[in-house]
Amino acid sequence: MNEFKKHIIVTGGAGFIGSHVVRLFVNKYPDYQIINVDKLTYAGNLANLRDVEEKPNYTFVKADICDFETMLQLMRQYNVDGVIHLAAESHVDRSIKDPFTFAKTNVMGTLSLLQAAKQYWESLPEKYDGKRFYHISTDEVYGALELTHSQGITPPFSTKASSGSHHEAYGETFFVESTKYDPHSPYSASKASSDHFVRAYHDTYGMPTIVTNCSNNYGPYQFPEKLIPLFINNIRHRKPLPVYGKGENVRDWLFVEDHARAIDIIYHNGKVAETYNIGGFNEWKNIDIIKVIIKTVDRLLGNPEGYSDELITFVTDRAGHDLRYAIDSRKLQKELGWEPSLQFEEGIEKTVLWYLDNQEWMDNITSGEYEKYYESMYSNR
Ligand code: NAD
Ligand code: TYD
């Protein structure tokens, strides 16, 4: 254990974003021990990490972040000097049906992890020196922005992610780090609460914390209840594509590996007690992104153009559906030099190809329990 330079717990490493973070750190830093702590809920899948599971600097521990005693014991056992905290319940629709689980995991789980880190680090002679608690959050805590331009306007800034054919913004305001929190869904309310606890541990106890708020991620290994993998899979199986409301809501999309790269940079170079927004100025109306997905899947499957358009099915809107998210990430770009590496069109092509090439990964998830859940989501809409 002691041959490693750093010992970092990544929580939620078997989930979508966490698995990309674990992969990046395990491969890039052979002198760091990466301890993936994950409860393996429905969203956790060790198949996401097959390519790194044998690496000598990788360890998996199945545990619940709400279990304070176990978290404290892990801190001591692995001599932990860093925590990158991604474990959470993450799906808005589930939070509408079952808010308690979200409060438990996202709020109480984060608190239990903070308290375990505090107790362990304060017991050491060097205390918080060289330690870091990095909490991964979402832009959804800021609430919804106004959607003032339904046709889209040229955004004031651009990045590689937004440099393709579609380069539009749907309003003049963006989320910045000082935007007031205004969460609307039980998911975003629980994430907001956890963010406040993290900042409180810095302000009250001096814990070296960092919080980042990222826009919607897409890419390989995303659980297929989220828009992009769900729709790719449904197109492949010629199932309806349930578009909430009129499909007018706007989301700001970032390729997951670009988020993982940002996490790496911020973990190492971010300033303690700071917040960084992560996003690529890449806003899309749901209906437009859905058309891009349909077109890409049809082309890659050899279907004629327009073949799957008929699968689009407008359904009852999500309750409290936030109209528009759009991140201003200039602070991160200026202070730490991060930029998205991929144009959105490249990212979507890579993503669709990955899901089509990894049908077995998808089938393993979409059979059994998931199928029952998915049907229940739509039976009472
Ligand atoms: P995910 O649902 O794919 O994965 C969550 C992981 O956490 C799973 O592996 C699950 O098993 C684990 N987990 C859940 N409850 C746990 C518990 N009590 N103890 C231990 N492990 C537990 O989520 P994701 O999309 O990868 O999101 C990861 C983090 O990033 C979350 O904190 C989320 O709020 C945040 N985030 C996500 C997005 C996005 O677009 N997906 C955007 C911004 C921020
Ligand atoms: P989602 O992937 O659930 O992410 P989030 O709610 O965190 O933004 O949804 C992205 C957008 O797509 C959101 O505006 C809701 C919409 N959506 C649909 O229209 N149909 C669907 O089946 C899903 C899952 C989402």
GROMACS .gro file of C-alpha atoms and ligand atoms in nm:
model
  450
    1MET     CA    1   0.000   0.000   0.000
    2ASN     CA    2   0.270   0.246   0.093
    3GLU     CA    3   0.454   0.223  -0.237
    4PHE     CA    4   0.188   0.456  -0.383
    5LYS     CA    5   0.241   0.830  -0.388
    6LYS     CA    6  -0.127   0.908  -0.336
    7HIS     CA    7  -0.430   0.709  -0.223
    8ILE     CA    8  -0.751   0.837  -0.373
    9ILE     CA    9  -1.103   0.714  -0.311
   10VAL     CA   10  -1.330   0.762  -0.612
   11THR     CA   11  -1.692   0.709  -0.507
   12GLY     CA   12  -1.941   0.595  -0.769
   13GLY     CA   13  -1.658   0.466  -0.989
   14ALA     CA   14  -1.876   0.191  -1.134
   15GLY     CA   15  -2.123   0.443  -1.274
   16PHE     CA   16  -2.113   0.638  -1.597
   17ILE     CA   17  -1.884   0.935  -1.526
   18GLY     CA   18  -1.705   0.764  -1.236
   19SER     CA   19  -1.587   0.480  -1.460
   20HIS     CA   20  -1.426   0.730  -1.698
   21VAL     CA   21  -1.259   0.907  -1.404
   22VAL     CA   22  -1.129   0.578  -1.263
   23ARG     CA   23  -0.998   0.468  -1.605
   24LEU     CA   24  -0.822   0.800  -1.662
   25PHE     CA   25  -0.657   0.809  -1.317
   26VAL     CA   26  -0.559   0.439  -1.310
   27ASN     CA   27  -0.394   0.460  -1.653
   28LYS     CA   28  -0.240   0.804  -1.620
   29TYR     CA   29  -0.108   0.772  -1.264
   30PRO     CA   30   0.040   0.427  -1.199
   31ASP     CA   31   0.190   0.567  -0.878
   32TYR     CA   32  -0.155   0.652  -0.736
   33GLN     CA   33  -0.371   0.391  -0.572
   34ILE     CA   34  -0.729   0.437  -0.693
   35ILE     CA   35  -0.990   0.288  -0.461
   36ASN     CA   36  -1.329   0.268  -0.627
   37VAL     CA   37  -1.600   0.273  -0.358
   38ASP     CA   38  -1.937   0.188  -0.505
   39LYS     CA   39  -2.255   0.031  -0.368
   40LEU     CA   40  -2.340  -0.114  -0.710
   41THR     CA   41  -2.695   0.014  -0.724
   42TYR     CA   42  -2.890  -0.045  -1.045
   43ALA     CA   43  -2.663   0.221  -1.203
   44GLY     CA   44  -2.332   0.069  -1.096
   45ASN     CA   45  -2.179  -0.182  -1.333
   46LEU     CA   46  -1.834  -0.337  -1.295
   47ALA     CA   47  -1.842  -0.424  -1.666
   48ASN     CA   48  -1.770  -0.052  -1.718
   49LEU     CA   49  -1.419  -0.111  -1.583
   50ARG     CA   50  -1.318  -0.448  -1.731
   51ASP     CA   51  -1.012  -0.294  -1.897
   52VAL     CA   52  -0.861  -0.165  -1.572
   53GLU     CA   53  -0.976  -0.415  -1.310
   54GLU     CA   54  -0.649  -0.613  -1.314
   55LYS     CA   55  -0.424  -0.309  -1.282
   56PRO     CA   56  -0.207  -0.316  -0.966
   57ASN     CA   57  -0.305   0.040  -0.868
   58TYR     CA   58  -0.681  -0.028  -0.883
   59THR     CA   59  -0.894  -0.161  -0.597
   60PHE     CA   60  -1.269  -0.205  -0.583
   61VAL     CA   61  -1.466  -0.192  -0.257
   62LYS     CA   62  -1.839  -0.257  -0.256
   63ALA     CA   63  -1.976  -0.021   0.008
   64ASP     CA   64  -2.249   0.230   0.075
   65ILE     CA   65  -2.131   0.589   0.130
   66CYS     CA   66  -2.412   0.627   0.386
   67ASP     CA   67  -2.232   0.374   0.607
   68PHE     CA   68  -2.017   0.613   0.812
   69GLU     CA   69  -1.824   0.344   1.005
   70THR     CA   70  -1.721   0.171   0.683
   71MET     CA   71  -1.619   0.501   0.522
   72LEU     CA   72  -1.402   0.586   0.824
   73GLN     CA   73  -1.248   0.240   0.824
   74LEU     CA   74  -1.166   0.273   0.450
   75MET     CA   75  -1.002   0.612   0.508
   76ARG     CA   76  -0.775   0.453   0.769
   77GLN     CA   77  -0.716   0.125   0.588
   78TYR     CA   78  -0.604   0.292   0.265
   79ASN     CA   79  -0.439   0.596   0.421
   80VAL     CA   80  -0.658   0.810   0.199
   81ASP     CA   81  -0.538   1.157   0.107
   82GLY     CA   82  -0.793   1.241  -0.159
   83VAL     CA   83  -1.162   1.184  -0.226
   84ILE     CA   84  -1.326   1.237  -0.564
   85HIS     CA   85  -1.693   1.204  -0.486
   86LEU     CA   86  -1.928   1.104  -0.769
   87ALA     CA   87  -2.155   0.846  -0.601
   88ALA     CA   88  -2.513   0.967  -0.623
   89GLU     CA   89  -2.860   0.889  -0.738
   90SER     CA   90  -2.853   1.075  -1.067
   91HIS     CA   91  -3.177   1.041  -1.264
   92VAL     CA   92  -3.434   1.322  -1.238
   93ASP     CA   93  -3.730   1.099  -1.332
   94ARG     CA   94  -3.646   0.853  -1.054
   95SER     CA   95  -3.614   1.142  -0.807
   96ILE     CA   96  -3.969   1.249  -0.889
   97LYS     CA   97  -4.094   0.900  -0.800
   98ASP     CA   98  -3.869   0.835  -0.501
   99PRO     CA   99  -3.723   1.151  -0.344
  100PHE     CA  100  -3.627   0.981  -0.017
  101THR     CA  101  -3.358   0.769  -0.179
  102PHE     CA  102  -3.210   1.085  -0.329
  103ALA     CA  103  -3.200   1.266   0.005
  104LYS     CA  104  -3.046   0.959   0.168
  105THR     CA  105  -2.769   0.894  -0.081
  106ASN     CA  106  -2.695   1.241  -0.208
  107VAL     CA  107  -2.730   1.436   0.116
  108MET     CA  108  -2.669   1.189   0.399
  109GLY     CA  109  -2.418   0.987   0.195
  110THR     CA  110  -2.213   1.299   0.118
  111LEU     CA  111  -2.231   1.404   0.482
  112SER     CA  112  -2.115   1.064   0.601
  113LEU     CA  113  -1.820   1.075   0.361
  114LEU     CA  114  -1.729   1.430   0.467
  115GLN     CA  115  -1.741   1.338   0.834
  116ALA     CA  116  -1.531   1.024   0.779
  117ALA     CA  117  -1.268   1.227   0.591
  118LYS     CA  118  -1.275   1.495   0.863
  119GLN     CA  119  -1.236   1.249   1.147
  120TYR     CA  120  -0.952   1.064   0.975
  121TRP     CA  121  -0.761   1.367   0.849
  122GLU     CA  122  -0.790   1.552   1.180
  123SER     CA  123  -0.640   1.247   1.354
  124LEU     CA  124  -0.317   1.275   1.150
  125PRO     CA  125  -0.018   1.484   1.256
  126GLU     CA  126  -0.025   1.676   0.928
  127LYS     CA  127  -0.407   1.720   0.952
  128TYR     CA  128  -0.546   1.861   0.625
  129ASP     CA  129  -0.205   1.921   0.466
  130GLY     CA  130  -0.192   1.765   0.120
  131LYS     CA  131  -0.553   1.644   0.146
  132ARG     CA  132  -0.840   1.712  -0.090
  133PHE     CA  133  -1.214   1.646  -0.092
  134TYR     CA  134  -1.346   1.702  -0.445
  135HIS     CA  135  -1.724   1.694  -0.487
  136ILE     CA  136  -1.873   1.646  -0.833
  137SER     CA  137  -2.199   1.831  -0.883
  138THR     CA  138  -2.432   1.940  -1.157
  139ASP     CA  139  -2.549   2.260  -1.327
  140GLU     CA  140  -2.905   2.159  -1.231
  141VAL     CA  141  -2.855   2.314  -0.883
  142TYR     CA  142  -2.876   2.658  -1.046
  143GLY     CA  143  -3.233   2.595  -1.162
  144ALA     CA  144  -3.356   2.685  -1.509
  145LEU     CA  145  -3.249   2.969  -1.737
  146GLU     CA  146  -3.493   3.160  -1.951
  147LEU     CA  147  -3.539   3.039  -2.303
  148THR     CA  148  -3.573   3.370  -2.481
  149HIS     CA  149  -3.472   3.271  -2.836
  150SER     CA  150  -3.653   2.973  -2.978
  151GLN     CA  151  -3.454   2.990  -3.304
  152GLY     CA  152  -3.114   3.013  -3.139
  153ILE     CA  153  -2.864   3.297  -3.152
  154THR     CA  154  -2.489   3.302  -3.190
  155PRO     CA  155  -2.347   3.244  -2.842
  156PRO     CA  156  -2.097   3.496  -2.710
  157PHE     CA  157  -1.830   3.228  -2.670
  158SER     CA  158  -1.734   2.908  -2.839
  159THR     CA  159  -1.520   2.604  -2.767
  160LYS     CA  160  -1.413   2.305  -2.971
  161ALA     CA  161  -1.734   2.132  -2.853
  162SER     CA  162  -1.953   2.402  -3.006
  163SER     CA  163  -1.747   2.466  -3.316
  164GLY     CA  164  -1.947   2.240  -3.549
  165SER     CA  165  -2.240   2.320  -3.774
  166HIS     CA  166  -2.475   2.390  -3.480
  167HIS     CA  167  -2.347   2.682  -3.277
  168GLU     CA  168  -2.641   2.833  -3.099
  169ALA     CA  169  -2.758   2.970  -2.766
  170TYR     CA  170  -3.123   3.000  -2.667
  171GLY     CA  171  -3.090   3.290  -2.426
  172GLU     CA  172  -2.849   3.558  -2.320
  173THR     CA  173  -2.787   3.439  -1.965
  174PHE     CA  174  -2.562   3.153  -1.856
  175PHE     CA  175  -2.487   2.980  -1.528
  176VAL     CA  176  -2.175   3.125  -1.368
  177GLU     CA  177  -2.012   3.014  -1.044
  178SER     CA  178  -2.191   3.289  -0.848
  179THR     CA  179  -2.539   3.212  -0.985
  180LYS     CA  180  -2.779   3.168  -0.694
  181TYR     CA  181  -2.888   2.811  -0.627
  182ASP     CA  182  -3.250   2.749  -0.726
  183PRO     CA  183  -3.305   2.374  -0.764
  184HIS     CA  184  -3.644   2.248  -0.885
  185SER     CA  185  -3.635   1.869  -0.888
  186PRO     CA  186  -3.576   1.641  -0.589
  187TYR     CA  187  -3.254   1.536  -0.767
  188SER     CA  188  -3.120   1.890  -0.802
  189ALA     CA  189  -3.242   1.983  -0.451
  190SER     CA  190  -3.048   1.690  -0.307
  191LYS     CA  191  -2.734   1.780  -0.505
  192ALA     CA  192  -2.765   2.144  -0.398
  193SER     CA  193  -2.790   2.037  -0.036
  194SER     CA  194  -2.480   1.819  -0.068
  195ASP     CA  195  -2.287   2.108  -0.229
  196HIS     CA  196  -2.377   2.327   0.071
  197PHE     CA  197  -2.254   2.062   0.314
  198VAL     CA  198  -1.922   2.035   0.128
  199ARG     CA  199  -1.869   2.412   0.142
  200ALA     CA  200  -1.973   2.415   0.508
  201TYR     CA  201  -1.697   2.160   0.587
  202HIS     CA  202  -1.446   2.400   0.438
  203ASP     CA  203  -1.583   2.707   0.612
  204THR     CA  204  -1.636   2.540   0.949
  205TYR     CA  205  -1.352   2.288   0.978
  206GLY     CA  206  -1.103   2.408   0.717
  207MET     CA  207  -1.134   2.096   0.505
  208PRO     CA  208  -0.970   2.149   0.162
  209THR     CA  209  -1.277   2.108  -0.057
  210ILE     CA  210  -1.354   2.183  -0.421
  211VAL     CA  211  -1.694   2.170  -0.593
  212THR     CA  212  -1.755   2.155  -0.966
  213ASN     CA  213  -2.085   2.189  -1.149
  214CYS     CA  214  -2.098   2.027  -1.489
  215SER     CA  215  -2.350   2.030  -1.772
  216ASN     CA  216  -2.516   1.717  -1.921
  217ASN     CA  217  -2.264   1.446  -2.008
  218TYR     CA  218  -2.289   1.197  -2.294
  219GLY     CA  219  -2.068   0.913  -2.412
  220PRO     CA  220  -2.000   0.541  -2.361
  221TYR     CA  221  -2.120   0.351  -2.050
  222GLN     CA  222  -2.415   0.580  -1.970
  223PHE     CA  223  -2.708   0.397  -1.815
  224PRO     CA  224  -2.982   0.368  -2.080
  225GLU     CA  225  -3.250   0.554  -1.888
  226LYS     CA  226  -3.084   0.882  -1.989
  227LEU     CA  227  -3.184   1.048  -2.315
  228ILE     CA  228  -2.897   0.964  -2.549
  229PRO     CA  229  -2.830   0.592  -2.476
  230LEU     CA  230  -3.203   0.528  -2.435
  231PHE     CA  231  -3.281   0.671  -2.775
  232ILE     CA  232  -2.990   0.495  -2.951
  233ASN     CA  233  -3.108   0.164  -2.808
  234ASN     CA  234  -3.475   0.228  -2.887
  235ILE     CA  235  -3.395   0.321  -3.248
  236ARG     CA  236  -3.198   0.000  -3.286
  237HIS     CA  237  -3.494  -0.201  -3.157
  238ARG     CA  238  -3.751   0.012  -3.342
  239LYS     CA  239  -3.917   0.116  -3.015
  240PRO     CA  240  -4.091   0.453  -2.961
  241LEU     CA  241  -3.874   0.752  -2.867
  242PRO     CA  242  -4.058   0.927  -2.581
  243VAL     CA  243  -4.000   1.301  -2.621
  244TYR     CA  244  -4.114   1.492  -2.310
  245GLY     CA  245  -4.346   1.784  -2.387
  246LYS     CA  246  -4.267   1.944  -2.721
  247GLY     CA  247  -3.896   1.864  -2.709
  248GLU     CA  248  -3.822   2.237  -2.670
  249ASN     CA  249  -3.612   2.208  -2.353
  250VAL     CA  250  -3.248   2.298  -2.393
  251ARG     CA  251  -2.951   2.111  -2.248
  252ASP     CA  252  -2.579   2.187  -2.273
  253TRP     CA  253  -2.389   1.870  -2.370
  254LEU     CA  254  -2.032   1.769  -2.290
  255PHE     CA  255  -1.847   1.451  -2.391
  256VAL     CA  256  -1.783   1.248  -2.076
  257GLU     CA  257  -1.407   1.207  -2.136
  258ASP     CA  258  -1.377   1.587  -2.147
  259HIS     CA  259  -1.547   1.601  -1.806
  260ALA     CA  260  -1.304   1.338  -1.672
  261ARG     CA  261  -1.010   1.543  -1.807
  262ALA     CA  262  -1.147   1.850  -1.633
  263ILE     CA  263  -1.176   1.654  -1.307
  264ASP     CA  264  -0.810   1.548  -1.340
  265ILE     CA  265  -0.695   1.907  -1.397
  266ILE     CA  266  -0.909   2.047  -1.116
  267TYR     CA  267  -0.814   1.774  -0.870
  268HIS     CA  268  -0.447   1.859  -0.921
  269ASN     CA  269  -0.450   2.233  -0.988
  270GLY     CA  270  -0.784   2.370  -0.868
  271LYS     CA  271  -0.784   2.616  -0.580
  272VAL     CA  272  -0.921   2.497  -0.247
  273ALA     CA  273  -1.268   2.628  -0.161
  274GLU     CA  274  -1.332   2.728  -0.522
  275THR     CA  275  -1.617   2.630  -0.750
  276TYR     CA  276  -1.563   2.566  -1.121
  277ASN     CA  277  -1.835   2.532  -1.382
  278ILE     CA  278  -1.764   2.275  -1.653
  279GLY     CA  279  -1.927   2.290  -1.996
  280GLY     CA  280  -1.856   2.348  -2.362
  281PHE     CA  281  -2.108   2.618  -2.467
  282ASN     CA  282  -2.290   2.345  -2.655
  283GLU     CA  283  -2.664   2.403  -2.621
  284TRP     CA  284  -2.918   2.188  -2.801
  285LYS     CA  285  -3.295   2.170  -2.798
  286ASN     CA  286  -3.394   1.811  -2.717
  287ILE     CA  287  -3.579   1.770  -3.045
  288ASP     CA  288  -3.276   1.882  -3.246
  289ILE     CA  289  -3.038   1.649  -3.069
  290ILE     CA  290  -3.290   1.368  -3.112
  291LYS     CA  291  -3.290   1.431  -3.488
  292VAL     CA  292  -2.909   1.415  -3.493
  293ILE     CA  293  -2.917   1.085  -3.304
  294ILE     CA  294  -3.177   0.936  -3.537
  295LYS     CA  295  -2.980   1.044  -3.843
  296THR     CA  296  -2.652   0.908  -3.706
  297VAL     CA  297  -2.796   0.573  -3.597
  298ASP     CA  298  -2.981   0.526  -3.926
  299ARG     CA  299  -2.670   0.605  -4.128
  300LEU     CA  300  -2.449   0.372  -3.923
  301LEU     CA  301  -2.707   0.091  -3.942
  302GLY     CA  302  -2.741   0.138  -4.318
  303ASN     CA  303  -3.104   0.253  -4.297
  304PRO     CA  304  -3.235   0.511  -4.546
  305GLU     CA  305  -3.239   0.871  -4.420
  306GLY     CA  306  -3.559   0.946  -4.228
  307TYR     CA  307  -3.628   0.576  -4.166
  308SER     CA  308  -3.662   0.611  -3.787
  309ASP     CA  309  -3.828   0.955  -3.774
  310GLU     CA  310  -4.165   0.787  -3.723
  311LEU     CA  311  -4.048   0.654  -3.384
  312ILE     CA  312  -4.062   1.005  -3.234
  313THR     CA  313  -4.349   1.000  -2.982
  314PHE     CA  314  -4.443   1.312  -2.788
  315VAL     CA  315  -4.542   1.216  -2.431
  316THR     CA  316  -4.657   1.401  -2.118
  317ASP     CA  317  -4.393   1.646  -2.003
  318ARG     CA  318  -4.171   1.575  -1.702
  319ALA     CA  319  -4.309   1.748  -1.388
  320GLY     CA  320  -4.115   2.069  -1.316
  321HIS     CA  321  -3.912   2.019  -1.635
  322ASP     CA  322  -3.633   2.281  -1.637
  323LEU     CA  323  -3.649   2.477  -1.961
  324ARG     CA  324  -3.284   2.557  -2.028
  325TYR     CA  325  -2.940   2.482  -1.887
  326ALA     CA  326  -2.632   2.662  -2.022
  327ILE     CA  327  -2.294   2.672  -1.852
  328ASP     CA  328  -2.038   2.950  -1.869
  329SER     CA  329  -1.707   2.770  -1.815
  330ARG     CA  330  -1.472   3.060  -1.887
  331LYS     CA  331  -1.331   3.059  -1.533
  332LEU     CA  332  -1.206   2.701  -1.577
  333GLN     CA  333  -1.076   2.776  -1.925
  334LYS     CA  334  -0.890   3.090  -1.816
  335GLU     CA  335  -0.758   2.980  -1.479
  336LEU     CA  336  -0.674   2.617  -1.545
  337GLY     CA  337  -0.650   2.599  -1.924
  338TRP     CA  338  -0.915   2.329  -1.975
  339GLU     CA  339  -1.097   2.309  -2.310
  340PRO     CA  340  -1.323   2.042  -2.455
  341SER     CA  341  -1.122   1.824  -2.695
  342LEU     CA  342  -1.403   1.711  -2.923
  343GLN     CA  343  -1.651   1.874  -3.153
  344PHE     CA  344  -2.005   1.767  -3.067
  345GLU     CA  345  -2.052   1.592  -3.404
  346GLU     CA  346  -1.737   1.385  -3.341
  347GLY     CA  347  -1.851   1.301  -2.989
  348ILE     CA  348  -2.195   1.188  -3.102
  349GLU     CA  349  -2.050   0.974  -3.382
  350LYS     CA  350  -1.810   0.808  -3.134
  351THR     CA  351  -2.094   0.757  -2.886
  352VAL     CA  352  -2.342   0.603  -3.130
  353LEU     CA  353  -2.071   0.375  -3.269
  354TRP     CA  354  -1.978   0.265  -2.918
  355TYR     CA  355  -2.337   0.169  -2.827
  356LEU     CA  356  -2.388  -0.013  -3.157
  357ASP     CA  357  -2.059  -0.202  -3.110
  358ASN     CA  358  -2.134  -0.287  -2.747
  359GLN     CA  359  -2.481  -0.432  -2.778
  360GLU     CA  360  -2.398  -0.702  -2.526
  361TRP     CA  361  -2.321  -0.440  -2.259
  362MET     CA  362  -2.658  -0.282  -2.336
  363ASP     CA  363  -2.848  -0.613  -2.345
  364ASN     CA  364  -2.711  -0.714  -2.005
  365ILE     CA  365  -2.861  -0.399  -1.858
  366THR     CA  366  -3.187  -0.382  -2.049
  367SER     CA  367  -3.300  -0.735  -1.969
  368GLY     CA  368  -3.468  -0.835  -1.642
  369GLU     CA  369  -3.523  -0.577  -1.370
  370TYR     CA  370  -3.456  -0.275  -1.589
  371GLU     CA  371  -3.724  -0.376  -1.836
  372LYS     CA  372  -3.983  -0.390  -1.555
  373TYR     CA  373  -3.875  -0.049  -1.427
  374TYR     CA  374  -3.881   0.107  -1.771
  375GLU     CA  375  -4.229  -0.023  -1.844
  376SER     CA  376  -4.355   0.106  -1.508
  377MET     CA  377  -4.218   0.453  -1.586
  378TYR     CA  378  -4.438   0.479  -1.892
  379SER     CA  379  -4.744   0.280  -1.784
  380ASN     CA  380  -4.862   0.556  -1.550
  381ARG     CA  381  -4.754   0.863  -1.744
  382NAD     P1  382  -2.461   0.716  -1.239
  382NAD     O1  383  -2.601   0.705  -1.188
  382NAD     O2  384  -2.427   0.659  -1.373
  382NAD     O3  385  -2.361   0.647  -1.134
  382NAD     C1  386  -2.374   0.665  -0.996
  382NAD     C2  387  -2.285   0.561  -0.928
  382NAD     O4  388  -2.297   0.582  -0.786
  382NAD     C3  389  -2.328   0.417  -0.953
  382NAD     O5  390  -2.214   0.338  -0.982
  382NAD     C4  391  -2.392   0.373  -0.822
  382NAD     O6  392  -2.378   0.235  -0.795
  382NAD     C5  393  -2.315   0.457  -0.722
  382NAD     N1  394  -2.390   0.479  -0.597
  382NAD     C6  395  -2.519   0.522  -0.586
  382NAD     N2  396  -2.554   0.526  -0.457
  382NAD     C7  397  -2.444   0.488  -0.386
  382NAD     C8  398  -2.418   0.474  -0.246
  382NAD     N3  399  -2.514   0.499  -0.155
  382NAD     N4  400  -2.296   0.434  -0.208
  382NAD     C9  401  -2.199   0.408  -0.300
  382NAD     N5  402  -2.219   0.417  -0.432
  382NAD    C10  403  -2.341   0.457  -0.474
  382NAD     O7  404  -2.425   0.870  -1.231
  382NAD     P2  405  -2.336   0.960  -1.329
  382NAD     O8  406  -2.419   1.010  -1.438
  382NAD     O9  407  -2.208   0.891  -1.356
  382NAD    O10  408  -2.308   1.084  -1.230
  382NAD    C11  409  -2.197   1.082  -1.140
  382NAD    C12  410  -2.196   1.211  -1.061
  382NAD    O11  411  -2.184   1.321  -1.150
  382NAD    C13  412  -2.322   1.235  -0.980
  382NAD    O12  413  -2.285   1.291  -0.856
  382NAD    C14  414  -2.402   1.335  -1.064
  382NAD    O13  415  -2.483   1.415  -0.982
  382NAD    C15  416  -2.290   1.413  -1.127
  382NAD     N6  417  -2.322   1.473  -1.259
  382NAD    C16  418  -2.375   1.397  -1.359
  382NAD    C17  419  -2.400   1.455  -1.484
  382NAD    C18  420  -2.455   1.374  -1.599
  382NAD    O14  421  -2.486   1.429  -1.704
  382NAD     N7  422  -2.465   1.242  -1.587
  382NAD    C19  423  -2.372   1.590  -1.505
  382NAD    C20  424  -2.317   1.666  -1.400
  382NAD    C21  425  -2.291   1.606  -1.277
  383TYD     P1  426  -3.182   1.325  -1.909
  383TYD     O1  427  -3.087   1.248  -1.996
  383TYD     O2  428  -3.271   1.252  -1.815
  383TYD     O3  429  -3.092   1.433  -1.830
  383TYD     P2  430  -3.139   1.558  -1.736
  383TYD     O4  431  -3.279   1.542  -1.699
  383TYD     O5  432  -3.047   1.542  -1.620
  383TYD     O6  433  -3.110   1.681  -1.818
  383TYD     O7  434  -3.273   1.414  -2.002
  383TYD     C1  435  -3.218   1.507  -2.093
  383TYD     C2  436  -3.334   1.584  -2.154
  383TYD     O8  437  -3.412   1.494  -2.235
  383TYD     C3  438  -3.430   1.641  -2.050
  383TYD     O9  439  -3.475   1.768  -2.096
  383TYD     C4  440  -3.544   1.542  -2.049
  383TYD     C5  441  -3.548   1.488  -2.190
  383TYD     N1  442  -3.590   1.346  -2.204
  383TYD     C6  443  -3.690   1.313  -2.295
  383TYD    O10  444  -3.746   1.400  -2.364
  383TYD     N2  445  -3.727   1.182  -2.306
  383TYD     C7  446  -3.668   1.084  -2.230
  383TYD    O11  447  -3.707   0.965  -2.243
  383TYD     C8  448  -3.564   1.120  -2.140
  383TYD     C9  449  -3.497   1.015  -2.055
  383TYD    C10  450  -3.529   1.253  -2.130
   0.00000   0.00000   0.00000
